[in-house]
Amino acid sequence: MSDDLVFGLYIFALATFVGYQVISRVPPLLHTPLMSGTNAISGISLVGSLVAAGSEHNRVSTILGFIAVCAATVNVVGGFMITDRMLRMFKSKRAPGADASVKAPAASAKGQPS
């Protein structure tokens, strides 16, 4: 194997290990902001794939760029859907103004003078 391939595999293995260690130690309170940051990075990759698809170097690069645009779009949309679902978990079941609109129960007829 060439030295460049071995070096690339070495960097990939280290990045995988470090990424796993970093993500596994994130407290649950920070998951939502971390997902939002990841969605922003996915948006940057979407812009890069649009540039790659529109560069028109040759037909293969255009096709691969189109595939990259599709994959990045699915990643961004899915990420925002997951973030929205996570944020909905923190909302209460009732609407915020529901308590004020609930009327007191009617007084019973017993013991009431007529």
Coordinates of C-alpha atoms in Angstrom, one line a residue:
M1 CA 0.0 0.0 0.0
S2 CA 1.1 3.5 -0.6
D3 CA 2.1 5.8 2.2
D4 CA -0.7 8.2 1.4
L5 CA -3.3 5.5 1.8
V6 CA -1.9 4.3 5.1
F7 CA -1.7 7.8 6.4
G8 CA -5.3 8.4 5.3
L9 CA -6.5 5.2 7.1
Y10 CA -4.6 6.3 10.2
I11 CA -6.3 9.7 10.2
F12 CA -9.7 8.1 9.7
A13 CA -9.2 5.6 12.5
L14 CA -8.1 8.4 14.9
A15 CA -11.0 10.6 13.9
T16 CA -13.4 7.8 14.4
F17 CA -12.1 7.1 17.9
V18 CA -11.9 10.8 19.0
G19 CA -15.4 11.4 17.5
Y20 CA -16.9 8.5 19.5
Q21 CA -15.3 9.7 22.7
V22 CA -16.4 13.2 22.3
I23 CA -20.0 12.4 21.4
S24 CA -20.4 9.7 24.1
R25 CA -19.5 12.2 26.8
V26 CA -22.0 14.9 25.8
P27 CA -24.5 15.5 28.6
P28 CA -28.2 15.1 27.6
L29 CA -28.8 18.8 28.2
L30 CA -26.5 19.7 25.3
H31 CA -27.9 17.3 22.7
T32 CA -30.3 19.8 21.1
P33 CA -27.7 22.6 20.6
L34 CA -25.2 20.0 19.3
M35 CA -27.8 18.8 16.8
S36 CA -28.4 22.4 15.7
G37 CA -24.7 22.9 15.1
T38 CA -24.5 19.7 13.2
N39 CA -27.4 20.8 11.0
A40 CA -25.5 24.0 10.2
I41 CA -22.4 22.0 9.2
S42 CA -24.7 19.8 7.0
G43 CA -25.9 23.0 5.4
I44 CA -22.4 24.0 4.5
S45 CA -21.8 20.6 2.9
L46 CA -25.0 21.2 0.9
V47 CA -23.6 24.4 -0.5
G48 CA -20.4 22.6 -1.3
S49 CA -22.2 19.9 -3.1
L50 CA -24.2 22.5 -5.1
V51 CA -20.9 24.0 -6.2
A52 CA -19.6 20.5 -7.2
A53 CA -22.7 19.7 -9.2
G54 CA -22.7 23.1 -11.0
S55 CA -19.0 23.2 -11.9
E56 CA -19.5 21.2 -15.1
H57 CA -16.0 19.7 -15.3
N58 CA -17.3 16.6 -16.9
R59 CA -20.5 14.4 -16.8
V60 CA -19.3 12.2 -14.0
S61 CA -18.6 15.1 -11.6
T62 CA -22.0 16.6 -12.4
I63 CA -23.7 13.2 -11.6
L64 CA -21.7 12.7 -8.4
G65 CA -22.5 16.3 -7.4
F66 CA -26.2 15.7 -7.9
I67 CA -26.0 12.6 -5.8
A68 CA -24.2 14.7 -3.1
V69 CA -26.9 17.4 -3.3
C70 CA -29.6 14.8 -2.7
A71 CA -27.7 13.1 0.2
A72 CA -26.9 16.5 1.9
T73 CA -30.5 17.6 1.5
V74 CA -31.8 14.5 3.1
N75 CA -29.3 14.9 5.9
V76 CA -30.3 18.6 6.6
V77 CA -34.0 17.9 6.5
G78 CA -33.7 14.8 8.6
G79 CA -31.6 16.7 11.1
F80 CA -34.0 19.5 11.5
M81 CA -36.9 17.0 11.9
I82 CA -35.0 15.2 14.7
T83 CA -34.2 18.5 16.4
D84 CA -37.8 19.5 16.2
R85 CA -38.9 16.2 17.7
M86 CA -36.4 16.6 20.5
L87 CA -37.6 20.1 21.3
R88 CA -41.2 18.9 21.4
M89 CA -40.2 16.5 24.1
F90 CA -39.5 19.4 26.4
K91 CA -42.8 21.2 25.8
S92 CA -45.7 20.6 28.3
K93 CA -48.7 18.7 27.2
R94 CA -51.1 21.6 27.7
A95 CA -51.0 24.9 25.9
P96 CA -49.4 27.7 28.0
G97 CA -52.6 29.7 28.3
A98 CA -54.8 26.7 29.0
D99 CA -54.9 27.2 32.8
A100 CA -56.4 30.7 32.6
S101 CA -59.2 29.6 30.2
V102 CA -60.4 26.8 32.5
K103 CA -63.4 27.9 34.4
A104 CA -64.1 27.0 38.0
P105 CA -66.7 24.3 38.4
A106 CA -70.2 25.5 38.9
A107 CA -71.4 25.7 42.5
S108 CA -73.5 22.7 43.5
A109 CA -77.2 23.2 44.2
K110 CA -76.9 21.7 47.7
G111 CA -76.7 24.2 50.5
Q112 CA -77.4 27.2 48.2
P113 CA -80.3 29.4 49.1
S114 CA -82.7 29.9 46.3

